[in-house]
Coordinates of C-alpha atoms (C1' of nucleotides) in Angstrom, one line a residue:
Chain A
M1 CA -9.2 26.3 -19.4
K2 CA -8.8 24.8 -16.2
Q3 CA -11.7 22.2 -16.6
A4 CA -12.3 20.0 -19.9
A5 CA -15.4 20.8 -21.8
S6 CA -18.3 19.4 -20.5
A7 CA -19.0 17.0 -23.3
D8 CA -17.2 14.6 -25.6
V9 CA -14.8 13.2 -23.3
A10 CA -13.5 10.0 -24.6
G11 CA -16.6 8.1 -25.4
A12 CA -17.3 7.8 -21.4
R13 CA -20.7 9.3 -22.0
G14 CA -23.6 7.5 -23.4
G15 CA -27.2 8.5 -23.8
N16 CA -29.5 6.7 -21.3
G17 CA -32.8 7.1 -23.5
R18 CA -34.7 8.9 -20.8
N19 CA -35.1 12.5 -19.8
G20 CA -32.5 15.1 -19.1
R21 CA -28.9 15.5 -20.4
A22 CA -26.5 12.8 -21.9
A23 CA -24.9 11.0 -19.0
Y24 CA -21.9 9.0 -17.9
D25 CA -23.0 5.5 -17.4
L26 CA -22.0 3.8 -14.1
S27 CA -19.6 1.4 -15.7
A28 CA -17.7 4.2 -17.5
V29 CA -17.1 6.1 -13.9
L30 CA -16.3 2.7 -12.4
D31 CA -13.7 2.0 -14.9
I32 CA -12.1 5.1 -14.7
A33 CA -12.1 4.8 -10.6
V34 CA -10.6 1.6 -10.8
G35 CA -7.9 2.6 -12.8
A36 CA -7.1 5.5 -10.7
F37 CA -7.2 3.4 -7.7
N38 CA -4.6 1.1 -9.2
D39 CA -2.3 3.8 -10.3
Y40 CA -2.3 5.8 -7.1
G41 CA -3.7 3.5 -4.4
Y42 CA -7.2 3.6 -3.1
D43 CA -6.4 6.1 -0.1
A44 CA -4.2 8.2 -2.2
T45 CA -6.8 8.6 -5.0
S46 CA -9.1 11.7 -4.3
M47 CA -12.4 12.0 -5.4
G48 CA -11.3 15.3 -7.0
L49 CA -8.7 13.5 -9.2
L50 CA -11.4 11.0 -10.1
A51 CA -13.5 14.1 -11.3
E52 CA -10.6 15.5 -13.3
R53 CA -10.1 12.2 -15.1
L54 CA -13.8 11.9 -15.8
G55 CA -13.6 15.6 -17.3
T56 CA -16.2 16.6 -14.7
S57 CA -16.6 18.0 -11.2
K58 CA -16.2 16.3 -7.9
S59 CA -19.9 16.7 -7.1
A60 CA -20.8 14.9 -10.2
V61 CA -19.4 11.9 -9.3
Y62 CA -21.6 11.8 -6.3
Y63 CA -24.6 11.9 -8.6
H64 CA -23.7 8.3 -9.8
V65 CA -22.4 6.7 -6.6
S66 CA -22.9 7.3 -3.1
G67 CA -19.3 7.9 -2.1
K68 CA -15.7 6.6 -2.6
E69 CA -16.4 3.4 -0.8
D70 CA -19.3 2.7 -3.0
L71 CA -16.8 2.8 -5.9
L72 CA -14.7 0.2 -4.1
R73 CA -17.6 -2.1 -2.9
L74 CA -18.8 -2.0 -6.7
A75 CA -15.4 -3.0 -8.2
L76 CA -14.7 -5.8 -5.6
E77 CA -18.0 -7.4 -6.3
R78 CA -17.0 -7.7 -10.0
A79 CA -13.7 -9.0 -9.2
L80 CA -14.9 -11.6 -6.7
G81 CA -17.9 -12.5 -8.8
G82 CA -15.7 -13.6 -11.5
L83 CA -13.4 -15.6 -9.2
E84 CA -16.5 -17.2 -7.5
G85 CA -18.1 -18.1 -10.7
I86 CA -15.2 -20.5 -11.8
L87 CA -16.1 -22.8 -9.1
T88 CA -19.6 -23.3 -10.1
L89 CA -18.6 -24.5 -13.6
P90 CA -18.9 -28.3 -14.3
G91 CA -15.0 -28.4 -15.1
A92 CA -14.4 -27.3 -11.4
I93 CA -16.9 -29.6 -9.9
E94 CA -16.6 -33.0 -12.1
G95 CA -13.8 -35.3 -12.8
A96 CA -10.3 -36.1 -11.2
A97 CA -9.0 -33.7 -8.6
E98 CA -6.0 -32.8 -10.6
D99 CA -8.1 -31.9 -13.6
R100 CA -10.4 -29.8 -11.6
L101 CA -7.2 -28.1 -10.1
R102 CA -5.9 -27.5 -13.5
F103 CA -9.4 -26.1 -14.5
V104 CA -9.6 -23.8 -11.6
L105 CA -6.2 -22.4 -12.1
R106 CA -6.8 -21.9 -15.8
G107 CA -10.0 -20.1 -15.1
A108 CA -8.4 -18.0 -12.2
V109 CA -5.9 -16.8 -15.0
A110 CA -8.5 -16.1 -17.6
V111 CA -10.7 -14.1 -14.9
L112 CA -7.7 -12.1 -13.8
V113 CA -6.6 -11.1 -17.4
D114 CA -10.1 -10.3 -18.3
D115 CA -10.9 -8.3 -15.4
L116 CA -7.4 -7.2 -14.9
P117 CA -7.8 -3.8 -13.1
Y118 CA -10.5 -5.1 -11.0
V119 CA -8.9 -8.1 -9.7
T120 CA -5.8 -6.1 -9.2
L121 CA -7.7 -4.0 -6.9
L122 CA -8.9 -6.9 -5.1
L123 CA -5.4 -8.3 -4.7
R124 CA -4.0 -5.0 -3.1
L125 CA -6.4 -4.6 -0.4
R126 CA -5.2 -4.2 3.2
G127 CA -8.4 -4.5 5.4
N128 CA -8.7 -1.2 6.7
T129 CA -12.6 -0.8 6.3
E130 CA -15.3 -3.2 6.7
I131 CA -15.9 -3.4 2.9
E132 CA -12.2 -4.5 2.7
R133 CA -12.5 -7.0 5.3
S134 CA -15.6 -8.6 3.8
A135 CA -13.9 -8.9 0.3
L136 CA -10.7 -10.3 1.8
A137 CA -12.9 -13.0 3.6
R138 CA -14.5 -14.1 0.4
R139 CA -11.2 -14.2 -1.2
R140 CA -9.9 -16.4 1.4
A141 CA -13.0 -18.6 1.2
F142 CA -12.0 -19.0 -2.6
D143 CA -8.3 -19.8 -1.8
H144 CA -9.8 -22.4 0.6
E145 CA -11.7 -24.2 -1.9
V146 CA -8.6 -24.4 -4.0
S147 CA -6.5 -25.5 -1.2
Q148 CA -9.0 -28.5 -0.8
L149 CA -8.7 -29.3 -4.3
V150 CA -4.8 -29.4 -3.9
D151 CA -5.4 -31.9 -0.9
R152 CA -7.6 -34.2 -3.1
A153 CA -5.0 -34.4 -5.8
R154 CA -2.5 -35.1 -3.4
A155 CA -4.7 -37.9 -2.0
D156 CA -5.1 -39.3 -5.4
G157 CA -1.3 -39.5 -5.7
S158 CA -1.0 -36.8 -8.4
L159 CA 1.0 -34.3 -6.4
R160 CA 4.1 -34.1 -4.3
T161 CA 3.7 -34.8 -0.6
D162 CA 7.0 -33.4 0.7
V163 CA 5.5 -29.8 0.8
D164 CA 2.4 -29.1 2.8
S165 CA -0.9 -28.4 0.8
G166 CA -1.2 -24.8 2.4
T167 CA 2.1 -23.9 1.4
I168 CA 1.6 -25.3 -2.4
T169 CA -1.8 -23.3 -2.6
R170 CA -0.1 -20.2 -1.4
L171 CA 2.8 -20.5 -3.7
L172 CA 0.4 -21.4 -6.6
F173 CA -1.6 -18.3 -6.0
G174 CA 1.5 -16.2 -5.5
M175 CA 2.5 -17.1 -9.0
I176 CA -1.0 -16.5 -10.5
N177 CA -1.6 -13.2 -8.7
S178 CA 1.5 -11.8 -9.5
I179 CA 0.2 -11.5 -13.3
V180 CA -1.8 -8.4 -12.4
E181 CA 1.7 -6.8 -11.6
W182 CA 3.1 -7.3 -15.1
Y183 CA 0.8 -9.0 -17.7
K184 CA -0.2 -6.4 -20.4
P185 CA -2.9 -7.4 -22.6
G186 CA -2.6 -6.9 -26.2
G187 CA 1.2 -7.8 -26.4
T188 CA 2.8 -11.1 -27.9
L189 CA 1.7 -13.3 -25.1
T190 CA -1.8 -14.2 -25.5
P191 CA -4.3 -15.0 -22.4
A192 CA -4.4 -18.4 -23.3
Q193 CA -0.5 -18.8 -23.8
L194 CA 0.0 -17.2 -20.5
A195 CA -2.4 -19.6 -18.9
D196 CA -0.6 -22.5 -20.6
H197 CA 2.7 -21.4 -19.3
V198 CA 1.5 -21.0 -15.8
I199 CA -0.1 -24.2 -15.6
S200 CA 3.0 -25.8 -17.2
V201 CA 5.6 -24.2 -15.1
A202 CA 3.4 -24.8 -11.8
F203 CA 3.1 -28.4 -12.3
D204 CA 6.3 -29.3 -14.2
G205 CA 8.9 -26.8 -12.7
L206 CA 11.4 -24.9 -14.6
H207 CA 13.5 -27.8 -15.5
R208 CA 13.5 -29.0 -19.2
P209 CA 11.0 -31.8 -19.7
T210 CA 12.8 -35.2 -19.0
A211 CA 10.6 -36.6 -21.9
Chain B
M1 CA -4.7 9.8 31.1
K2 CA -4.9 10.5 27.4
Q3 CA -1.1 9.9 26.8
A4 CA 1.0 7.4 28.1
A5 CA 3.7 8.0 30.6
S6 CA 6.9 9.6 29.2
A7 CA 9.0 6.6 29.9
D8 CA 9.0 2.8 29.8
V9 CA 7.2 2.6 26.4
A10 CA 7.7 -1.2 25.5
G11 CA 11.5 -1.1 25.4
A12 CA 11.4 1.2 22.4
R13 CA 13.7 3.6 24.1
G14 CA 17.6 3.1 24.6
G15 CA 20.3 5.5 26.1
N16 CA 22.5 7.1 23.6
G17 CA 25.6 7.6 25.7
R18 CA 25.6 11.3 25.0
N19 CA 24.2 14.3 26.7
G20 CA 20.6 14.7 27.4
R21 CA 17.6 12.6 27.8
A22 CA 17.0 9.0 27.1
A23 CA 15.7 8.7 23.6
Y24 CA 14.0 6.5 21.2
D25 CA 16.6 5.1 18.8
L26 CA 15.9 5.6 15.2
S27 CA 15.7 2.0 14.4
A28 CA 12.8 1.5 17.1
V29 CA 11.1 4.5 15.4
L30 CA 11.6 2.8 12.1
D31 CA 10.3 -0.7 13.2
I32 CA 6.9 0.8 14.3
A33 CA 6.6 3.0 11.3
V34 CA 7.2 0.1 8.9
G35 CA 4.7 -2.1 11.0
A36 CA 2.1 0.7 10.7
F37 CA 2.6 1.3 7.0
N38 CA 2.1 -2.4 6.3
D39 CA -1.1 -2.8 8.4
Y40 CA -2.9 0.2 7.0
G41 CA -0.8 1.3 3.8
Y42 CA 1.6 4.1 3.6
D43 CA -0.8 6.8 2.6
A44 CA -3.7 5.6 5.1
T45 CA -1.2 5.9 8.0
S46 CA -1.1 9.0 9.7
M47 CA 2.0 10.5 11.6
G48 CA -0.7 10.9 14.7
L49 CA -1.3 7.1 14.5
L50 CA 2.5 6.5 14.3
A51 CA 2.8 8.8 17.5
E52 CA 0.4 6.8 19.2
R53 CA 1.7 3.4 18.6
L54 CA 5.2 4.9 19.9
G55 CA 3.6 6.4 22.9
T56 CA 4.7 9.8 22.2
S57 CA 3.5 13.1 20.4
K58 CA 3.4 13.5 16.7
S59 CA 5.8 16.4 16.8
A60 CA 8.3 14.3 18.8
V61 CA 8.6 11.9 15.9
Y62 CA 9.9 14.9 13.8
Y63 CA 12.9 15.1 16.0
H64 CA 14.2 11.9 14.8
V65 CA 13.1 11.8 11.0
S66 CA 12.5 14.8 8.7
G67 CA 9.1 13.7 7.7
K68 CA 6.8 10.9 6.6
E69 CA 8.7 10.2 3.4
D70 CA 12.1 10.0 5.3
L71 CA 10.6 7.0 7.2
L72 CA 9.7 5.5 3.9
R73 CA 13.3 6.3 2.3
L74 CA 15.1 4.7 5.3
A75 CA 12.8 1.7 5.3
L76 CA 13.3 1.1 1.6
E77 CA 17.1 1.5 1.6
R78 CA 17.3 -1.3 4.1
A79 CA 15.0 -3.7 2.2
L80 CA 16.8 -3.1 -1.1
G81 CA 20.4 -2.9 0.4
G82 CA 19.5 -6.7 1.7
L83 CA 18.4 -7.7 -1.8
E84 CA 21.1 -6.1 -3.7
G85 CA 23.7 -7.6 -1.1
I86 CA 22.8 -11.1 -2.5
L87 CA 24.3 -10.5 -5.9
T88 CA 27.7 -9.4 -4.3
L89 CA 28.1 -12.6 -2.5
P90 CA 30.6 -15.4 -4.1
G91 CA 27.8 -17.9 -4.5
A92 CA 26.1 -15.4 -6.8
I93 CA 29.0 -14.7 -9.0
E94 CA 30.9 -18.1 -9.3
G95 CA 29.9 -21.2 -10.6
A96 CA 27.3 -22.8 -13.1
A97 CA 24.3 -20.4 -14.0
E98 CA 21.7 -22.8 -12.4
D99 CA 23.7 -23.0 -9.2
R100 CA 24.1 -19.2 -9.0
L101 CA 20.3 -18.9 -9.7
R102 CA 19.5 -21.2 -6.9
F103 CA 21.8 -19.3 -4.6
V104 CA 20.1 -16.1 -5.2
L105 CA 16.6 -17.3 -5.0
R106 CA 17.5 -18.8 -1.7
G107 CA 19.0 -15.7 -0.6
A108 CA 16.1 -13.7 -1.6
V109 CA 13.9 -16.0 0.5
A110 CA 16.4 -15.5 3.4
V111 CA 16.4 -11.7 3.2
L112 CA 12.6 -11.5 2.7
V113 CA 12.0 -13.5 5.9
D114 CA 14.9 -11.6 7.8
D115 CA 13.6 -8.1 6.9
L116 CA 10.0 -9.2 6.4
P117 CA 8.2 -6.1 7.2
Y118 CA 10.7 -4.0 5.4
V119 CA 10.6 -6.2 2.2
T120 CA 6.8 -6.3 2.5
L121 CA 6.8 -2.3 2.3
L122 CA 9.2 -2.3 -0.7
L123 CA 7.0 -4.9 -2.6
R124 CA 3.7 -2.7 -2.0
L125 CA 5.1 0.4 -3.7
R126 CA 3.0 2.0 -6.4
G127 CA 5.4 4.9 -7.3
N128 CA 3.6 7.8 -6.5
T129 CA 6.5 9.8 -5.3
E130 CA 10.2 10.3 -6.5
I131 CA 11.3 8.2 -3.5
E132 CA 9.0 5.5 -4.5
R133 CA 9.8 5.7 -8.2
S134 CA 13.6 5.6 -7.4
A135 CA 13.1 2.4 -5.3
L136 CA 11.0 0.7 -7.7
A137 CA 13.7 1.4 -10.3
R138 CA 16.5 -0.4 -8.0
R139 CA 14.0 -3.3 -7.5
R140 CA 13.6 -3.6 -11.5
A141 CA 17.5 -3.5 -11.8
F142 CA 17.8 -6.6 -9.3
D143 CA 15.0 -8.5 -11.0
H144 CA 16.8 -7.9 -14.2
E145 CA 20.1 -9.3 -13.1
V146 CA 18.2 -12.3 -11.9
S147 CA 16.5 -12.5 -15.3
Q148 CA 20.0 -12.7 -16.9
L149 CA 20.7 -15.6 -14.8
V150 CA 17.8 -17.2 -16.0
D151 CA 18.9 -16.8 -19.7
R152 CA 22.3 -18.0 -18.8
A153 CA 20.7 -21.1 -17.1
R154 CA 18.6 -21.7 -20.2
A155 CA 21.8 -21.3 -22.5
D156 CA 23.6 -24.1 -20.5
G157 CA 20.5 -26.5 -21.2
S158 CA 19.6 -26.5 -17.4
L159 CA 16.0 -25.2 -17.9
R160 CA 13.0 -25.6 -20.1
T161 CA 13.1 -23.2 -23.3
D162 CA 9.2 -23.4 -24.0
V163 CA 8.5 -20.3 -21.7
D164 CA 10.6 -17.1 -22.3
S165 CA 13.1 -16.0 -19.5
G166 CA 11.1 -12.7 -18.6
T167 CA 7.8 -14.7 -17.9
I168 CA 9.7 -17.4 -15.8
T169 CA 11.6 -14.7 -14.0
R170 CA 8.3 -13.1 -13.2
L171 CA 6.4 -16.3 -12.1
L172 CA 9.6 -17.0 -10.0
F173 CA 9.4 -13.6 -8.2
G174 CA 5.5 -13.8 -8.0
M175 CA 6.0 -17.0 -6.0
I176 CA 8.7 -16.0 -3.9
N177 CA 7.4 -12.4 -3.1
S178 CA 4.1 -13.8 -2.2
I179 CA 5.8 -15.3 1.0
V180 CA 5.3 -11.7 2.5
E181 CA 1.8 -12.0 2.4
W182 CA 1.3 -15.1 4.4
Y183 CA 4.5 -16.3 6.1
K184 CA 4.9 -16.1 9.7
P185 CA 8.1 -16.4 11.4
G186 CA 8.1 -18.6 14.4
G187 CA 5.6 -21.1 13.0
T188 CA 6.2 -24.5 12.2
L189 CA 7.8 -23.7 9.0
T190 CA 11.3 -22.7 9.4
P191 CA 13.1 -20.2 6.9
A192 CA 15.4 -22.9 5.7
Q193 CA 12.4 -25.4 5.1
L194 CA 10.7 -22.5 3.4
A195 CA 13.4 -21.8 0.9
D196 CA 13.8 -25.4 0.4
H197 CA 10.2 -25.7 -0.6
V198 CA 10.2 -22.7 -2.6
I199 CA 13.2 -23.9 -4.9
S200 CA 12.1 -27.2 -5.0
V201 CA 8.5 -26.4 -6.3
A202 CA 10.1 -23.8 -8.5
F203 CA 12.5 -26.1 -10.3
D204 CA 10.7 -29.5 -10.0
G205 CA 6.9 -28.3 -9.9
L206 CA 4.0 -29.8 -8.2
H207 CA 4.0 -33.4 -9.6
R208 CA 5.5 -36.1 -7.5
P209 CA 9.1 -36.7 -8.4
T210 CA 9.4 -39.3 -11.2
A211 CA 12.4 -40.7 -9.4
Chain C
dA1 C1' 29.0 17.8 46.6
dT2 C1' 26.4 20.9 44.2
dA3 C1' 25.0 24.7 41.6
dG4 C1' 24.9 26.3 36.9
dT5 C1' 25.2 25.4 31.9
dT6 C1' 24.5 22.7 28.0
dT7 C1' 22.5 19.6 25.1
dT8 C1' 19.0 16.4 24.1
dA9 C1' 14.4 15.1 23.7
dC10 C1' 10.6 16.2 23.9
dT11 C1' 5.1 18.8 24.6
dG12 C1' 1.0 21.4 23.1
dA13 C1' -0.8 24.5 20.0
dA14 C1' -1.5 25.7 15.8
dC15 C1' -0.7 26.3 10.5
dG16 C1' -2.2 25.9 5.5
dA17 C1' -3.5 22.4 2.5
dT18 C1' -6.5 18.9 1.2
dC19 C1' -9.7 15.4 2.2
dG20 C1' -14.7 13.3 1.5
dG21 C1' -19.0 14.9 1.3
dT22 C1' -23.3 18.4 0.9
dA23 C1' -26.4 22.2 -0.1
dA24 C1' -28.5 25.0 -3.3
dG25 C1' -29.0 26.4 -7.7
dT26 C1' -29.2 25.7 -13.0
dA27 C1' -28.7 24.1 -18.1
dG28 C1' -30.5 21.0 -21.2
dC29 C1' -33.6 18.0 -22.6
dG30 C1' -38.4 15.7 -23.4
Chain D
dC1 C1' -43.3 22.3 -16.8
dG2 C1' -40.7 18.1 -15.0
dC3 C1' -36.9 15.4 -14.7
dT4 C1' -32.2 14.6 -15.0
dA5 C1' -27.4 15.7 -14.8
dC6 C1' -25.0 18.3 -13.6
dT7 C1' -22.4 23.3 -11.6
dT8 C1' -20.3 26.5 -7.9
dA9 C1' -19.6 27.1 -3.4
dC10 C1' -18.6 25.5 0.8
dC11 C1' -18.5 22.5 5.4
dG12 C1' -16.0 20.2 9.2
dA13 C1' -12.4 17.1 9.5
dT14 C1' -8.0 15.6 9.2
dC15 C1' -3.6 15.6 6.8
dG16 C1' 1.8 16.5 7.2
dT17 C1' 4.4 19.9 9.2
dT18 C1' 6.3 23.7 12.0
dC19 C1' 7.4 26.4 16.1
dA20 C1' 7.9 28.4 20.5
dG21 C1' 8.7 26.6 24.9
dT22 C1' 10.6 23.1 28.6
dA23 C1' 11.6 18.9 31.3
dA24 C1' 15.4 15.8 32.0
dA25 C1' 19.8 14.2 31.8
dA26 C1' 24.9 15.0 31.3
dC27 C1' 28.9 17.9 31.4
dT28 C1' 31.5 21.6 33.8
dA29 C1' 32.9 24.9 37.2
dT30 C1' 33.6 25.5 41.8

DNA sequence: ATAGTTTTACTGAACGATCGGTAAGTAGCG
DNA sequence: CGCTACTTACCGATCGTTCAGTAAAACTAT
């Protein structure tokens, strides 16, 4: 009874249409790994615990991934891919700087909500290994592109100039990134409302509208 | 040569005025421990690494503290004590709700900058152990008191009512707490300026002042 | 002044537990 | 049979922690 039955574990398994036994697919393993990493922290999550959550053995996990760091790498790739994808969309490239900034911020909230556990993992990195440092570098590159949008919006006269654009960008992302620490999908606050509130508070502040 | 000389380690030592040898004082050990916890994460920081940073042996650390968790407990106590102290000051108790809110937010920035590594550690907790869960509960209690101030300011008509106060409080703290991830004391941005910018952006938003 | 005692503050070696990862064998399917 | 998807058993390394012994300073008695 110390081990769950080897089949029928919460839909994590799916046939692969090929020879051999029914298998976990990689994305199911990844989902559970990312969940555990966020619950306990990457370092504090053992491969044994992952196996337990999957209802299988430790070494079975190694059949699907080459190791613990591989799980981290795959998860971070998904989060970074989502964020970087925003910057390639037309709304991020065309139009006035403030509109492009609003589009990117709204997109960041959307990716964050859509891939919540994956982005959460990304935002908690410390940079201990090469994989983590590489992910942090890509994240900084994304932040830098947004910072340039803030600069352009300021040059257009859209934004206040009494606070430097680096501070503005950091406070903006501080606000947006904090969403991973408290937003629960499926609650009364829909992702679209959340994005509206964030953009509105960011641009207009806490005071009641003067209009 | 594998071990540093037993004295003169970077001013971490100080006499204690009592019998026996010159010792590290607890606060020096704690400072180095908190720095390492923030660099690598609590779980990824080994007692061996702490000893190395202190220029002493692993077991020497156990003379000063009862264990790794004890270091965490002492560090979190300092961070939480600072934050909770704000709420006991006159500026947080007397006056209009919005002024009290501004005072508390400004105080939170001040504590955060003053005890930067300690608050950083607090903000990165995952709640794996009883000590961490207890610290998280105290942090939530602090947040809750600020949330009540937001409620009162809204009731006074000072703040916008199209976003609920829970979301406002979370976005506020998201912005403020992010400071630990990028603010470097001793730079061109002084703590007082930082607090001004944070309060100003939070209440008035990113747009240029209409006045 | 100095020898002896006490207390403090360590050192170095080792402990059991747990870590990430591997080797070898096998059950279930086409 | 051939291939997939595991299983059990185990490895060396590292983890937090403990323990017996000791060097160095302060205190005390002479």
